mmCIF file of C-alpha atoms and ligand atoms in Angstrom:
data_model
loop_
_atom_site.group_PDB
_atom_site.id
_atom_site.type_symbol
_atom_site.label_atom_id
_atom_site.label_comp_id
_atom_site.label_asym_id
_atom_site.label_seq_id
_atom_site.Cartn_x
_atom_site.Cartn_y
_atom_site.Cartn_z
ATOM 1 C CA UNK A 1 0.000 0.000 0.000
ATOM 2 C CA UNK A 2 1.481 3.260 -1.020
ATOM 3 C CA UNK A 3 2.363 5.891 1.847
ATOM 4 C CA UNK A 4 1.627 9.427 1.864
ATOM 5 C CA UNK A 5 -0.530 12.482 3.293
ATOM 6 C CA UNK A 6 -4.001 11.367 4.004
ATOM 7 C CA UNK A 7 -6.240 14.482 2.546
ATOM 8 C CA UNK A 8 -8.883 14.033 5.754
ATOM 9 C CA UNK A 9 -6.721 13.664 8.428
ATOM 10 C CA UNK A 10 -3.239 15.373 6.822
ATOM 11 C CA UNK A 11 -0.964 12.664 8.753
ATOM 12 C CA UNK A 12 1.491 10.319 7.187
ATOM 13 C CA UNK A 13 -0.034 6.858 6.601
ATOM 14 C CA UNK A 14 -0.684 3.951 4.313
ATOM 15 C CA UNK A 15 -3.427 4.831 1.930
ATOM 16 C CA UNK A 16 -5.978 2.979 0.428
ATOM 17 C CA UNK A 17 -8.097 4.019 -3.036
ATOM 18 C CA UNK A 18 -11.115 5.728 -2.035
ATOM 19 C CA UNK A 19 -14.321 6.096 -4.343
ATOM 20 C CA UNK A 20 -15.528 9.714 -5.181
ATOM 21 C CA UNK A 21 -19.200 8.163 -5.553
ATOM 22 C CA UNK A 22 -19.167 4.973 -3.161
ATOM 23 C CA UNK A 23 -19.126 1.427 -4.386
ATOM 24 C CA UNK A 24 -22.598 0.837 -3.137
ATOM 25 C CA UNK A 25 -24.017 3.291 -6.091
ATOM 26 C CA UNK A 26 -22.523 0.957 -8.715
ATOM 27 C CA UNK A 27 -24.755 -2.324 -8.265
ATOM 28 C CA UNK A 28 -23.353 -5.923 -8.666
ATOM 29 C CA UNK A 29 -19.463 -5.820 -9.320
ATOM 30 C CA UNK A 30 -19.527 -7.848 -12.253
ATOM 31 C CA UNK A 31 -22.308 -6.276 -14.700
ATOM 32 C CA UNK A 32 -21.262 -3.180 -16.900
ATOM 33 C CA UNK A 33 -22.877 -0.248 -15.876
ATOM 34 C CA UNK A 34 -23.546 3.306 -17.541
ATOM 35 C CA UNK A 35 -21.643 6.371 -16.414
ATOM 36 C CA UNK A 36 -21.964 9.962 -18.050
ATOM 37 C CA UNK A 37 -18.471 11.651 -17.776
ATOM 38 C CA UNK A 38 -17.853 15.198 -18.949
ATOM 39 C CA UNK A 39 -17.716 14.313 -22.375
ATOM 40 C CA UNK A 40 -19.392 10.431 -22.770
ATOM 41 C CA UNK A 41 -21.822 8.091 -22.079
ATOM 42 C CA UNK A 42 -19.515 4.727 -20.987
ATOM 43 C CA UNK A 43 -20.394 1.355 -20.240
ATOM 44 C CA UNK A 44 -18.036 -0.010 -17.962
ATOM 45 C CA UNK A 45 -17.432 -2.399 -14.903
ATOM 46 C CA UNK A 46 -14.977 -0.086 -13.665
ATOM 47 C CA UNK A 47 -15.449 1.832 -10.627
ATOM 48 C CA UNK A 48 -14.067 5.329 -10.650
ATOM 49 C CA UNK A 49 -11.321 5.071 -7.566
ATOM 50 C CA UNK A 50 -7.780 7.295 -6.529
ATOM 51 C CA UNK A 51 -5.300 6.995 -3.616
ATOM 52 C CA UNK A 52 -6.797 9.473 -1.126
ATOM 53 C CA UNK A 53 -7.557 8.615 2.444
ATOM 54 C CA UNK A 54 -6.247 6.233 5.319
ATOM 55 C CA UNK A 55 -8.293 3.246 6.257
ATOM 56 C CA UNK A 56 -9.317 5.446 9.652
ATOM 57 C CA UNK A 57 -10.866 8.215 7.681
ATOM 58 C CA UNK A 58 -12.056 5.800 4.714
ATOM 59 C CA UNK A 59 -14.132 4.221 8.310
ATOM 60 C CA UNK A 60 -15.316 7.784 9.253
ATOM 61 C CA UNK A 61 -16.908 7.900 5.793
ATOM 62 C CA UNK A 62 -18.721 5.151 6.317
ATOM 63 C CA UNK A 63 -19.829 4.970 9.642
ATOM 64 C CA UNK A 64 -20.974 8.804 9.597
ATOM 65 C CA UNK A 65 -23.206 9.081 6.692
ATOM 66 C CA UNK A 66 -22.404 6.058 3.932
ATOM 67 C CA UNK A 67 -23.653 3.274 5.053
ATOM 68 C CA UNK A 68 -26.690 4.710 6.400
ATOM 69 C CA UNK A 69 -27.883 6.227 3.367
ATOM 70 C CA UNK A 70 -26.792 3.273 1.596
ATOM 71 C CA UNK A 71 -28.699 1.529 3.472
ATOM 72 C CA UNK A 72 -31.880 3.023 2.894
ATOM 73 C CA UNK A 73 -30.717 3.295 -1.003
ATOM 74 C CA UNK A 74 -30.632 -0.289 -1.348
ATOM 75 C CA UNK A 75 -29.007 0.152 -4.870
ATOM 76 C CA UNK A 76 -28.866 -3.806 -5.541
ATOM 77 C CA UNK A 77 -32.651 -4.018 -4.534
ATOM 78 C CA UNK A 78 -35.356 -4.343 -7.088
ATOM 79 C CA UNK A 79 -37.029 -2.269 -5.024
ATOM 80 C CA UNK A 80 -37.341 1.155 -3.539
ATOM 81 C CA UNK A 81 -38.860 0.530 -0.545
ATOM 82 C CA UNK A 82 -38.005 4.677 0.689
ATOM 83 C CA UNK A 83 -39.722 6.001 -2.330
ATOM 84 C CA UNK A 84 -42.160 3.255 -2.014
ATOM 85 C CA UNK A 85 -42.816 4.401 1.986
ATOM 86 C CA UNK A 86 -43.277 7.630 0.921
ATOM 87 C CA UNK A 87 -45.987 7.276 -1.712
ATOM 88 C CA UNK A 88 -47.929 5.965 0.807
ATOM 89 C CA UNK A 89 -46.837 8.939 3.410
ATOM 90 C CA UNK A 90 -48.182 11.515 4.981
ATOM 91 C CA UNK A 91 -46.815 14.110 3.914
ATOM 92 C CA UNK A 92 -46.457 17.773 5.945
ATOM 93 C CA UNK A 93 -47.315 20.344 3.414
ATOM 94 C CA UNK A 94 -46.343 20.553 -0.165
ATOM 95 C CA UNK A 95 -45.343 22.991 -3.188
ATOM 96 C CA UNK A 96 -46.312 22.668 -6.747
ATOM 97 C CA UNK A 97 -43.108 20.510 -7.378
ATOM 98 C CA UNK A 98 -42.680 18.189 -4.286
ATOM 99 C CA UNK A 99 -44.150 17.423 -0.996
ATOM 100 C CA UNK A 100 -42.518 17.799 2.300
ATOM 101 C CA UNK A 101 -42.282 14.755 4.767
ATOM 102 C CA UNK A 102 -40.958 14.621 8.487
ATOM 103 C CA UNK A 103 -37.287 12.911 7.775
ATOM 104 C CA UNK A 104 -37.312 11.139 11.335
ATOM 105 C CA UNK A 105 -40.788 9.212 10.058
ATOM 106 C CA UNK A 106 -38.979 7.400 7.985
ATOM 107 C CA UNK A 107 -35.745 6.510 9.389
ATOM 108 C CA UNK A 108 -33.587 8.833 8.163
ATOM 109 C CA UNK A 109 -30.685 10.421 10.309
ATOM 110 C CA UNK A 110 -30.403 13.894 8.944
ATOM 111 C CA UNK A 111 -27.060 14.228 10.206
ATOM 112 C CA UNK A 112 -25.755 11.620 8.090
ATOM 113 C CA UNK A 113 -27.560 12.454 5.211
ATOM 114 C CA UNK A 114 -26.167 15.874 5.181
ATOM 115 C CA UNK A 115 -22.695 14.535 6.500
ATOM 116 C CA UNK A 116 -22.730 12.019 3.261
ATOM 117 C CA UNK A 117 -23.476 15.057 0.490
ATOM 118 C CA UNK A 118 -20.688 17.203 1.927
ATOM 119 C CA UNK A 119 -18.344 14.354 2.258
ATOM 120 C CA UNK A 120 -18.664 13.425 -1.886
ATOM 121 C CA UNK A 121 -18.803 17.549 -2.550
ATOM 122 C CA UNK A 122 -15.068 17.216 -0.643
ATOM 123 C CA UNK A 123 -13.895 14.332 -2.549
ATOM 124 C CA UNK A 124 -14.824 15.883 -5.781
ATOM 125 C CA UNK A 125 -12.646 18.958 -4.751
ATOM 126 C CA UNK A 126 -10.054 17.759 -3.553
ATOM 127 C CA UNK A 127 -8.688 16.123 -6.299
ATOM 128 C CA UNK A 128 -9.423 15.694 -9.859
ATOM 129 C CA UNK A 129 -10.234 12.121 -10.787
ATOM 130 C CA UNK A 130 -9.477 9.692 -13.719
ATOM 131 C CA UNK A 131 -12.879 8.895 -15.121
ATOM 132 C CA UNK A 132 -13.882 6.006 -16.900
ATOM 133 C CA UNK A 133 -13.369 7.501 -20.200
ATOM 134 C CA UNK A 134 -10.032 8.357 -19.583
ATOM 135 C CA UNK A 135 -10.775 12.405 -18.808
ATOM 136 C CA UNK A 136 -10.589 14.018 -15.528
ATOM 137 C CA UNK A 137 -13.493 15.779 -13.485
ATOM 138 C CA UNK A 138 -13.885 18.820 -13.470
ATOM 139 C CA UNK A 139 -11.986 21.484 -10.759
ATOM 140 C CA UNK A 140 -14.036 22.592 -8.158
ATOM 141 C CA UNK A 141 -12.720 25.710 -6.794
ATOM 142 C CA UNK A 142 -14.304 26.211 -2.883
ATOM 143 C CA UNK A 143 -11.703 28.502 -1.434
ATOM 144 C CA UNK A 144 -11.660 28.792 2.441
ATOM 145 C CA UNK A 145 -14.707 26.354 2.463
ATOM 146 C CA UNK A 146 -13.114 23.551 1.473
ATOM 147 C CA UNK A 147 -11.287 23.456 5.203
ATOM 148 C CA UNK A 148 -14.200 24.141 6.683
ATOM 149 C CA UNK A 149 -15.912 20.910 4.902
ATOM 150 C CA UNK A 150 -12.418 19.493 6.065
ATOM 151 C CA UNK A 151 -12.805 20.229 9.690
ATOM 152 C CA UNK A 152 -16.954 19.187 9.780
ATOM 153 C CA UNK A 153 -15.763 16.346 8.182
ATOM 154 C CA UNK A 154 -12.845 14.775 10.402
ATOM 155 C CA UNK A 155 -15.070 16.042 13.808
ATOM 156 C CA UNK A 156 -13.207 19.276 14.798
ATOM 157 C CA UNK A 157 -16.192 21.283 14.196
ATOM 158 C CA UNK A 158 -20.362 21.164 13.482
ATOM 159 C CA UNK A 159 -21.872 21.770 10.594
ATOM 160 C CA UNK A 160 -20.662 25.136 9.058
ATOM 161 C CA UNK A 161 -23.731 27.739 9.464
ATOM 162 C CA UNK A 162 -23.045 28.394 5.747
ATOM 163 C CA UNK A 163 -23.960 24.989 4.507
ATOM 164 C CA UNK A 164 -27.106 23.417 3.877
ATOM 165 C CA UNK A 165 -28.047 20.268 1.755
ATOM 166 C CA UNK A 166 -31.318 19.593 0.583
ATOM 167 C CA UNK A 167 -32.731 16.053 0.370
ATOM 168 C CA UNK A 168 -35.215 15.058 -2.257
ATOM 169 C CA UNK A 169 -36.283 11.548 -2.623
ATOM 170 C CA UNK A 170 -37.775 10.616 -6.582
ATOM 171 C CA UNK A 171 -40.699 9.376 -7.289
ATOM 172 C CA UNK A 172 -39.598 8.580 -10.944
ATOM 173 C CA UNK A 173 -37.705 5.361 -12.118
ATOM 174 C CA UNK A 174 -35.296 6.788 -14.173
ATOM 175 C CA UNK A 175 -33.748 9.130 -11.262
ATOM 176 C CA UNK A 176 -33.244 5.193 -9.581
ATOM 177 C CA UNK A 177 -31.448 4.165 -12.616
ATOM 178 C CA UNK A 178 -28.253 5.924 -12.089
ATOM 179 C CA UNK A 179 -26.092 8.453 -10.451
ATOM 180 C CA UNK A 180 -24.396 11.296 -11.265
ATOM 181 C CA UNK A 181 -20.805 13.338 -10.207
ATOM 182 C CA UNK A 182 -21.671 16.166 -8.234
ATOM 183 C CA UNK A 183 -22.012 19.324 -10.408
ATOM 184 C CA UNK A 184 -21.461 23.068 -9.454
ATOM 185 C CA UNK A 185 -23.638 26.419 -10.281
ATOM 186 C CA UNK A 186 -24.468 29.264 -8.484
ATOM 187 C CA UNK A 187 -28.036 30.186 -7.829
ATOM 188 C CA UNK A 188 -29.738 31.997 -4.944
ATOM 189 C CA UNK A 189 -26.388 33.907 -3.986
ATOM 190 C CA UNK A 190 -25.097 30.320 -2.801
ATOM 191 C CA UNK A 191 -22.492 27.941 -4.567
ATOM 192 C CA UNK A 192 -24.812 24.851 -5.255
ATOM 193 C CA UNK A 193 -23.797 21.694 -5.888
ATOM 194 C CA UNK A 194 -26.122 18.530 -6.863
ATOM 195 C CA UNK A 195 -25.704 15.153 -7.357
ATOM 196 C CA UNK A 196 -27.705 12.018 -8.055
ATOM 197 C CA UNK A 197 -27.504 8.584 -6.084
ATOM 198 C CA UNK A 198 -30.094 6.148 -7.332
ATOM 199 C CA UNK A 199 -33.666 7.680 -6.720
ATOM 200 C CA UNK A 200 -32.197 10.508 -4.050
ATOM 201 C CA UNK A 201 -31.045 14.010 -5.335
ATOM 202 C CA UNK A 202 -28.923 15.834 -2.654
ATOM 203 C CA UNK A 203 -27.937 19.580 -3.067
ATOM 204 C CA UNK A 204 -25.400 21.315 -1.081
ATOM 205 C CA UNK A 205 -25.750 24.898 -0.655
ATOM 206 C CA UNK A 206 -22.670 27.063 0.430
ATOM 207 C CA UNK A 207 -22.859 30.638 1.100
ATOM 208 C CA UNK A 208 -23.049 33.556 3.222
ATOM 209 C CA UNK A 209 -25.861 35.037 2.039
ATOM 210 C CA UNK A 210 -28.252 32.191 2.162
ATOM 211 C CA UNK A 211 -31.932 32.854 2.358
ATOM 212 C CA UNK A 212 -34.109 32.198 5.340
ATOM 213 C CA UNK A 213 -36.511 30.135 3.009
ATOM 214 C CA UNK A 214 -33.356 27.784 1.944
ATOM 215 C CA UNK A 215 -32.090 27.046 5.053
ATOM 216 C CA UNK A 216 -35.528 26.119 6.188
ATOM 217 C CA UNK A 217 -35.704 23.610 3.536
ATOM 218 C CA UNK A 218 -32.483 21.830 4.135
ATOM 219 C CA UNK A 219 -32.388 18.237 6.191
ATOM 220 C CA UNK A 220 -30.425 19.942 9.063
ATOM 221 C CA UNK A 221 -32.934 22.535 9.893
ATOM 222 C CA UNK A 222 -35.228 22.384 12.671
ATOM 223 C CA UNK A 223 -38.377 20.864 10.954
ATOM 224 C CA UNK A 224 -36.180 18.157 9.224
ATOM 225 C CA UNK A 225 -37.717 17.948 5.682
ATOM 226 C CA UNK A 226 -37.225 15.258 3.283
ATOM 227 C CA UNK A 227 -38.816 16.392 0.024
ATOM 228 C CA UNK A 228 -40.307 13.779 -2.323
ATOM 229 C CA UNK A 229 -41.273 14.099 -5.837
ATOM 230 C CA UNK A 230 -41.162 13.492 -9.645
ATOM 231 C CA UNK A 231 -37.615 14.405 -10.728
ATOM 232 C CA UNK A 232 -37.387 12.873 -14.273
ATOM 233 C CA UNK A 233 -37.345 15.955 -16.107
ATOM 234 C CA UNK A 234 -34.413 17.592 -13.855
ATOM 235 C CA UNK A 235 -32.570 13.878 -13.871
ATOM 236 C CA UNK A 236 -32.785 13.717 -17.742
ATOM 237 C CA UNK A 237 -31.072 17.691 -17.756
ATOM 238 C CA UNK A 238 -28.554 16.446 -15.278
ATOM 239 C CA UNK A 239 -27.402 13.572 -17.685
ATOM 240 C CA UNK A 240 -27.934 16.071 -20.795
ATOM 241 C CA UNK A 241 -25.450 18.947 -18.894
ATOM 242 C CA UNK A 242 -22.653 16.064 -18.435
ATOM 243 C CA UNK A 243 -22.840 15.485 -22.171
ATOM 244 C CA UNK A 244 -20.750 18.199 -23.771
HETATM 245 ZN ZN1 LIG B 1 -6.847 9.964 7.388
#
C-alpha cells in the first residue's frame, strides 16, 4: 500500500483508493454499468477510484453518513422501498413541485444524510479524478470552504452555518437508474452543488448570504424535511449537462 498524506486527516499513513461516488451506487461488481463523464456516455465495470484517504478516515466515511444512506438506497434491490414508503406517506405540506415529509418518520438520520453530500462535494474537490473515459473531473474551486468541509468532516467542528443540503427523494424510475458526479452552479447567492444517487437528489448549498426560506428547507434545519417528488425531467437535464 502506497504511503503518503491522508487528505482528511493530513498525517502520514498507508493509503488505500477511495471512491468519489461509493461502491454501493454501482450495483453488482460484475455487470457493466452506464456512467456519463464530462464528455461520454460509458459502459463499464470499472469503478471510478484514486489513492486518497487512510483506512481510519475511509471508516469515518462510512460509519458517519455512507452506510446509512446506503442503506436506505438499497441500490442492488429491485425495489425502492423509501420512495415506495413515501408514496404511501403523509406528507407535511407541499409545493407545486414536491411534498414535504418529516425525515425522522422514515428513518432517516439527517445528520448523516447531510454529513454524506458534503463528504462526496469534498472528494470531488479535492482532487481531480481519472474517469472512466479516460478524462478528468472537473476542478471545483471552494476557497476557504473547502477546510471548513475538512474540519466538519474529520469532527473538529459542526456543521458550518453556511452549509445546507437539501434532500429530495424521486418518485420517478429513471432518477433510480443511475447516479451522477456532483455538479457546481451558483443560484440563490449560494455555490450549489447537486448530485444524483439512485432515486435521491442531494444539493449542497454554500454561502453567506443564504436565504431564510433555503435554510428552512435543508435536512439539518429544525423541521427536518425530506422532500419527495417526480424528478425525471431535472434527472434527464442532469445527464444532458454532463454530455458536452
Ligand atoms: Zn486519514
Amino acid at each position: 500500500m502506497p504511503i503518503g498524506i491522508c487528505k482528511l486527516c493530513l498525517s502520514d499513513k498507508e493509503l488505500l483508493k477511495s471512491h468519489m461516488m461509493p461502491a454501493g451506487l454501482y450495483g453488482h461488481r460484475n455487470r457493466e454499468f452506464e456512467v456519463f463523464t464530462l464528455s461520454a456516455r460509458v459502459r463499464t465495470k470499472k469503478q471510478m477510484k484514486q489513492v486518497l484517504l487512510c483506512r481510519e478516515c475511509e471508516e469515518r466515511f462510512s460509519e458517519n453518513g455512507e452506510s446509512h444512506v446506503l442503506g436506505l438506497i438499497g441500490s442492488k434491490r429491485k425495489q425502492f422501498s423509501l420512495n415506495e414508503r413515501m408514496r404511501l406517506g403523509f406528507a407535511r405540506d407541499s409545493d407545486s413541485f414536491s411534498k414535504r415529509f418529516f425525515a425522522p418518520d422514515f428513518g432517516i438520520d439527517v445528520d448523516k444524510f447531510s454529513y454524506f453530500a458534503i463528504s462526496v462535494v469534498w472528494r470531488a474537490a479535492v482532487i481531480q479524478w481519472l474517469m472512466e473515459d479516460g478524462t478528468y473531473t472537473q476542478k471545483v474551486s471552494l476557497g476557504d470552504f473547502q477546510e471548513d468541509m475538512r474540519r466538519y468532516l474529520i469532527g473538529e467542528t459542526t456543521l458550518p452555518s453556511d452549509m445546507a443540503v437539501i434532500v429530495i427523494v424521486c418518485s420517478d424510475a429513471t432518477s433510480r437508474q443511475g447516479f451522477t458526479y456532483p455538479t457546481g452552479f451558483v443560484e440563490a447567492n449560494c455555490i450549489n452543488f447537486r448530485f444524483l444517487a439512485r432515486g435521491i437528489v442531494f444539493r449542497l448549498l454554500i454561502g453567506y448570504g443564504m436565504t431564510g426560506f433555503l435554510k428552512q428547507a435543508a435536512c439539518t434545519s429544525t423541521i427536518k424535511p425530506i422532500w419527495y417528488g417526480n424528478c425525471e425531467s431535472r434527472t434527464r437535464e442532469m445527464f444532458r449537462n454532463l454530455i458536452v
